[in-house]
Amino acid sequence: MKLSVGNITLRRLVDSAGIALACAAAVPLSAQSADPANAEQLAFFESKIRPVLAEKCYKCHSVDSEKLKGGLRVDSKKSLLHGGDIGAAIEPGDVDASLLIEAIRYGDPDLEMPPKGKLADDVVTDFEKWIAMGAPWPDEPEPVAANGSPTVQPFDLEKRRSEHWSWQPIKNPALPTVENTAWPIVPLDQFILAKLEANKLSPAEDAAPATWLRRVYFDLIGLPPTADALAAFESALSAAAHEGETEGQRDREATAAPQVSP
């Protein structure tokens, strides 16, 4: 039996519906209606993450960087996953394992980005949220430089060796001339003083013994000296000063004593 709706048969309606379902199944999910949660995540990325990357990072970490820093690009998810000289920049879903997060948190003094100032706390929180949700990024072509080719260059160790101070051969430069000739104690002091004087600066006053010891303790172990340690240090200084005075007095007496010929 054939039922009709207007001029369209029921069989034709069923066939048309089947074809439509088959076509929908053949279309990739990315081309179908976006999942609301995914659309919301991408909107979050476009409004909270990409603008910050573009403003704060692209100058040194994109295909158009005049000089790519650390071998790292942040202008695509693929580049972030690939990372730079020290490894992948992000671990989607793992906030604490992502170097990008460590850098913008300023948790490591050797890995602080952006270098000219920490991002606002709410911006850091946005990046943490973005990583936690899997670092969503739109499906888009990889960016290319304005000249049509990526700017990423392989790390040139020999070039770095020729430029970086730590690889330069040891030299014995001439001591610079200084105005305050009484201040230097060892030759290295003259280099320090020369730079200070060139910038119209003077050396700071010598620290009191207790202040000096406190600074040394904080530098070496991160804690202040105990009262006993401070007392022992001041006692040792006093003994050394007394010994120096005694020795100086002996030298002066020996010099002043008349020389008797045998």
Short mmCIF file of C-alpha atoms in Angstrom, two decimals:
data_model
loop_
_atom_site.label_atom_id
_atom_site.label_comp_id
_atom_site.label_asym_id
_atom_site.label_seq_id
_atom_site.Cartn_x
_atom_site.Cartn_y
_atom_site.Cartn_z
CA MET A 1 0.00 0.00 0.00
CA LYS A 2 1.28 3.46 -0.83
CA LEU A 3 0.35 6.40 1.44
CA SER A 4 0.81 9.92 0.19
CA VAL A 5 1.16 13.28 1.89
CA GLY A 6 0.23 15.84 -0.65
CA ASN A 7 2.25 14.88 -3.73
CA ILE A 8 5.02 13.13 -1.70
CA THR A 9 4.76 9.41 -1.03
CA LEU A 10 5.57 7.99 2.45
CA ARG A 11 8.23 5.75 0.90
CA ARG A 12 9.96 8.76 -0.60
CA LEU A 13 9.95 10.49 2.81
CA VAL A 14 11.54 7.45 4.43
CA ASP A 15 14.13 7.17 1.67
CA SER A 16 15.00 10.87 1.95
CA ALA A 17 15.39 10.59 5.70
CA GLY A 18 17.68 7.59 5.30
CA ILE A 19 19.86 9.44 2.82
CA ALA A 20 20.08 12.45 5.14
CA LEU A 21 21.13 10.24 8.08
CA ALA A 22 23.73 8.48 5.96
CA CYS A 23 25.18 11.81 4.81
CA ALA A 24 25.31 13.11 8.37
CA ALA A 25 27.17 10.00 9.48
CA ALA A 26 29.73 10.50 6.73
CA VAL A 27 30.48 14.13 7.70
CA PRO A 28 33.30 14.55 10.27
CA LEU A 29 32.24 15.67 13.73
CA SER A 30 34.19 18.90 13.35
CA ALA A 31 31.94 19.88 10.45
CA GLN A 32 28.74 19.12 12.32
CA SER A 33 27.17 21.29 14.96
CA ALA A 34 29.83 21.95 17.59
CA ASP A 35 29.31 20.48 21.01
CA PRO A 36 28.16 23.32 23.31
CA ALA A 37 30.91 22.60 25.85
CA ASN A 38 33.57 22.54 23.13
CA ALA A 39 32.25 25.79 21.65
CA GLU A 40 32.39 27.36 25.11
CA GLN A 41 35.98 26.20 25.60
CA LEU A 42 37.04 27.63 22.24
CA ALA A 43 35.33 30.89 23.07
CA PHE A 44 37.27 30.94 26.35
CA PHE A 45 40.51 30.38 24.43
CA GLU A 46 39.79 33.13 21.92
CA SER A 47 38.78 35.68 24.56
CA LYS A 48 41.16 34.83 27.42
CA ILE A 49 44.21 33.00 26.07
CA ARG A 50 45.05 33.88 22.47
CA PRO A 51 44.98 37.68 23.05
CA VAL A 52 47.50 37.34 25.90
CA LEU A 53 49.77 35.09 23.84
CA ALA A 54 49.63 37.56 20.95
CA GLU A 55 50.32 40.59 23.11
CA LYS A 56 52.89 39.18 25.53
CA CYS A 57 54.58 36.29 23.71
CA TYR A 58 54.41 36.47 19.92
CA LYS A 59 57.24 39.01 19.60
CA CYS A 60 59.77 36.39 20.75
CA HIS A 61 57.86 33.11 20.27
CA SER A 62 56.07 33.03 16.91
CA VAL A 63 56.80 32.40 13.24
CA ASP A 64 57.22 36.14 12.74
CA SER A 65 59.73 36.59 15.57
CA GLU A 66 62.84 38.37 14.39
CA LYS A 67 64.81 36.10 16.69
CA LEU A 68 63.05 33.05 18.12
CA LYS A 69 63.87 32.75 21.83
CA GLY A 70 64.53 29.34 23.35
CA GLY A 71 63.44 27.55 20.18
CA LEU A 72 59.83 27.94 21.38
CA ARG A 73 56.76 29.03 19.44
CA VAL A 74 53.42 29.61 21.13
CA ASP A 75 51.32 30.51 18.09
CA SER A 76 49.88 27.01 17.60
CA LYS A 77 48.99 24.06 19.77
CA LYS A 78 51.35 21.84 17.79
CA SER A 79 54.22 24.21 18.57
CA LEU A 80 53.37 24.30 22.27
CA LEU A 81 53.25 20.51 22.42
CA HIS A 82 56.56 20.27 20.55
CA GLY A 83 58.10 22.85 22.87
CA GLY A 84 61.50 24.48 22.73
CA ASP A 85 65.02 23.87 23.93
CA ILE A 86 63.89 22.53 27.34
CA GLY A 87 60.91 20.45 26.25
CA ALA A 88 57.17 20.63 25.71
CA ALA A 89 55.54 23.86 26.90
CA ILE A 90 52.17 22.34 27.78
CA GLU A 91 50.77 19.05 29.05
CA PRO A 92 47.05 19.25 28.25
CA GLY A 93 45.03 18.34 31.33
CA ASP A 94 48.05 18.52 33.67
CA VAL A 95 48.48 22.05 34.96
CA ASP A 96 51.47 21.51 37.26
CA ALA A 97 53.42 19.53 34.64
CA SER A 98 53.15 22.31 32.05
CA LEU A 99 56.28 24.44 31.72
CA LEU A 100 54.20 27.32 30.39
CA ILE A 101 52.33 27.47 33.69
CA GLU A 102 55.53 27.22 35.71
CA ALA A 103 56.95 30.13 33.71
CA ILE A 104 53.98 32.47 34.11
CA ARG A 105 53.64 31.62 37.81
CA TYR A 106 57.20 32.93 38.33
CA GLY A 107 57.94 29.88 40.48
CA ASP A 108 61.44 29.42 39.05
CA PRO A 109 63.71 32.49 38.84
CA ASP A 110 65.39 30.93 35.79
CA LEU A 111 62.08 30.44 33.99
CA GLU A 112 59.96 33.58 34.24
CA MET A 113 57.69 34.65 31.40
CA PRO A 114 56.98 37.28 30.30
CA PRO A 115 60.45 38.44 31.38
CA LYS A 116 59.46 42.09 31.85
CA GLY A 117 56.76 41.46 34.43
CA LYS A 118 54.47 38.81 35.86
CA LEU A 119 50.98 38.47 34.42
CA ALA A 120 48.05 39.44 36.62
CA ASP A 121 46.86 36.66 38.93
CA ASP A 122 43.52 36.35 37.15
CA VAL A 123 45.29 35.89 33.81
CA VAL A 124 47.48 33.14 35.30
CA THR A 125 44.30 31.50 36.61
CA ASP A 126 42.81 31.65 33.09
CA PHE A 127 45.82 29.79 31.69
CA GLU A 128 45.60 27.18 34.43
CA LYS A 129 41.93 26.68 33.62
CA TRP A 130 42.74 26.42 29.90
CA ILE A 131 45.37 23.71 30.49
CA ALA A 132 43.03 21.86 32.87
CA MET A 133 40.32 21.69 30.20
CA GLY A 134 42.82 20.13 27.75
CA ALA A 135 44.22 23.27 26.12
CA PRO A 136 41.48 23.57 23.48
CA TRP A 137 42.65 25.22 20.24
CA PRO A 138 40.68 25.72 17.02
CA ASP A 139 41.36 23.34 14.14
CA GLU A 140 43.34 25.69 11.89
CA PRO A 141 46.39 25.57 9.58
CA GLU A 142 49.84 25.99 11.07
CA PRO A 143 50.94 29.65 10.85
CA VAL A 144 53.76 30.53 8.48
CA ALA A 145 56.06 33.52 8.48
CA ALA A 146 55.34 36.55 6.33
CA ASN A 147 57.98 35.36 3.84
CA GLY A 148 56.21 32.01 3.56
CA SER A 149 58.64 29.87 5.57
CA PRO A 150 58.92 29.16 9.32
CA THR A 151 61.58 31.07 11.23
CA VAL A 152 62.52 28.16 13.49
CA GLN A 153 66.25 27.53 13.20
CA PRO A 154 68.17 24.54 14.58
CA PHE A 155 70.16 25.21 17.72
CA ASP A 156 73.70 26.18 16.72
CA LEU A 157 75.98 25.11 19.56
CA GLU A 158 79.17 26.38 17.93
CA LYS A 159 77.61 29.81 17.42
CA ARG A 160 76.51 29.88 21.05
CA ARG A 161 80.01 28.90 22.16
CA SER A 162 81.54 31.71 20.13
CA GLU A 163 79.15 34.30 21.60
CA HIS A 164 78.52 33.31 25.22
CA TRP A 165 80.93 34.59 27.87
CA SER A 166 81.14 31.26 29.71
CA TRP A 167 82.91 29.62 26.75
CA GLN A 168 85.44 32.37 26.13
CA PRO A 169 89.11 31.59 26.81
CA ILE A 170 90.52 32.95 30.05
CA LYS A 171 92.30 36.28 29.60
CA ASN A 172 94.47 38.47 31.79
CA PRO A 173 93.25 41.99 30.96
CA ALA A 174 94.99 45.13 32.08
CA LEU A 175 93.61 46.62 35.29
CA PRO A 176 91.36 49.63 34.66
CA THR A 177 92.31 52.99 36.07
CA VAL A 178 90.19 54.18 39.02
CA GLU A 179 89.93 57.44 40.91
CA ASN A 180 89.43 55.99 44.40
CA THR A 181 92.67 54.05 44.60
CA ALA A 182 92.22 53.38 48.34
CA TRP A 183 89.09 51.25 47.90
CA PRO A 184 90.33 48.21 45.91
CA ILE A 185 91.79 45.43 48.03
CA VAL A 186 92.32 42.80 45.32
CA PRO A 187 92.71 43.35 41.55
CA LEU A 188 89.12 42.30 40.84
CA ASP A 189 87.91 45.26 42.92
CA GLN A 190 89.31 47.66 40.33
CA PHE A 191 87.00 46.28 37.63
CA ILE A 192 84.00 46.69 39.94
CA LEU A 193 85.00 50.18 40.97
CA ALA A 194 85.71 51.25 37.38
CA LYS A 195 82.14 50.36 36.39
CA LEU A 196 80.73 52.16 39.41
CA GLU A 197 82.72 55.30 38.70
CA ALA A 198 81.75 55.21 35.02
CA ASN A 199 78.12 55.43 36.15
CA LYS A 200 78.79 58.15 38.74
CA LEU A 201 78.30 55.71 41.62
CA SER A 202 80.29 55.04 44.76
CA PRO A 203 80.79 51.75 46.64
CA ALA A 204 78.52 51.12 49.60
CA GLU A 205 79.95 51.43 53.08
CA ASP A 206 81.43 48.27 54.57
CA ALA A 207 78.83 46.28 56.49
CA ALA A 208 79.17 45.80 60.23
CA PRO A 209 80.45 42.31 61.15
CA ALA A 210 77.06 41.14 62.43
CA THR A 211 75.34 42.39 59.26
CA TRP A 212 77.97 40.74 57.07
CA LEU A 213 77.56 37.40 58.86
CA ARG A 214 73.79 37.58 58.57
CA ARG A 215 74.03 38.14 54.81
CA VAL A 216 76.43 35.22 54.40
CA TYR A 217 74.16 32.88 56.35
CA PHE A 218 71.13 33.83 54.27
CA ASP A 219 73.12 33.35 51.04
CA LEU A 220 74.46 29.94 52.04
CA ILE A 221 71.67 28.27 54.01
CA GLY A 222 68.71 30.66 53.84
CA LEU A 223 68.59 31.13 57.61
CA PRO A 224 70.00 33.78 59.97
CA PRO A 225 72.91 32.93 62.25
CA THR A 226 72.12 31.76 65.76
CA ALA A 227 73.03 33.90 68.75
CA ASP A 228 75.88 31.49 69.57
CA ALA A 229 77.24 31.64 66.02
CA LEU A 230 77.15 35.43 66.08
CA ALA A 231 78.89 35.57 69.44
CA ALA A 232 81.59 33.13 68.29
CA PHE A 233 82.14 35.17 65.11
CA GLU A 234 82.50 38.45 67.00
CA SER A 235 84.85 36.80 69.51
CA ALA A 236 87.01 35.46 66.67
CA LEU A 237 87.11 38.90 65.07
CA SER A 238 88.12 40.49 68.35
CA ALA A 239 90.89 37.93 68.86
CA ALA A 240 92.14 38.41 65.30
CA ALA A 241 92.10 42.19 65.70
CA HIS A 242 94.05 41.97 68.98
CA GLU A 243 96.58 39.62 67.40
CA GLY A 244 96.99 42.00 64.50
CA GLU A 245 97.54 44.94 66.84
CA THR A 246 100.08 42.98 68.87
CA GLU A 247 101.94 41.88 65.79
CA GLY A 248 101.93 45.43 64.45
CA GLN A 249 103.29 46.73 67.72
CA ARG A 250 106.10 44.17 67.61
CA ASP A 251 106.96 45.22 64.09
CA ARG A 252 107.06 48.87 65.09
CA GLU A 253 109.24 48.11 68.13
CA ALA A 254 111.58 46.04 66.04
CA THR A 255 111.91 48.84 63.50
CA ALA A 256 112.49 51.47 66.18
CA ALA A 257 115.07 49.42 68.12
CA PRO A 258 118.68 50.55 67.56
CA GLN A 259 120.77 48.28 65.46
CA VAL A 260 123.81 47.03 67.42
CA SER A 261 126.78 45.89 65.42
CA PRO A 262 128.38 42.66 66.62
#
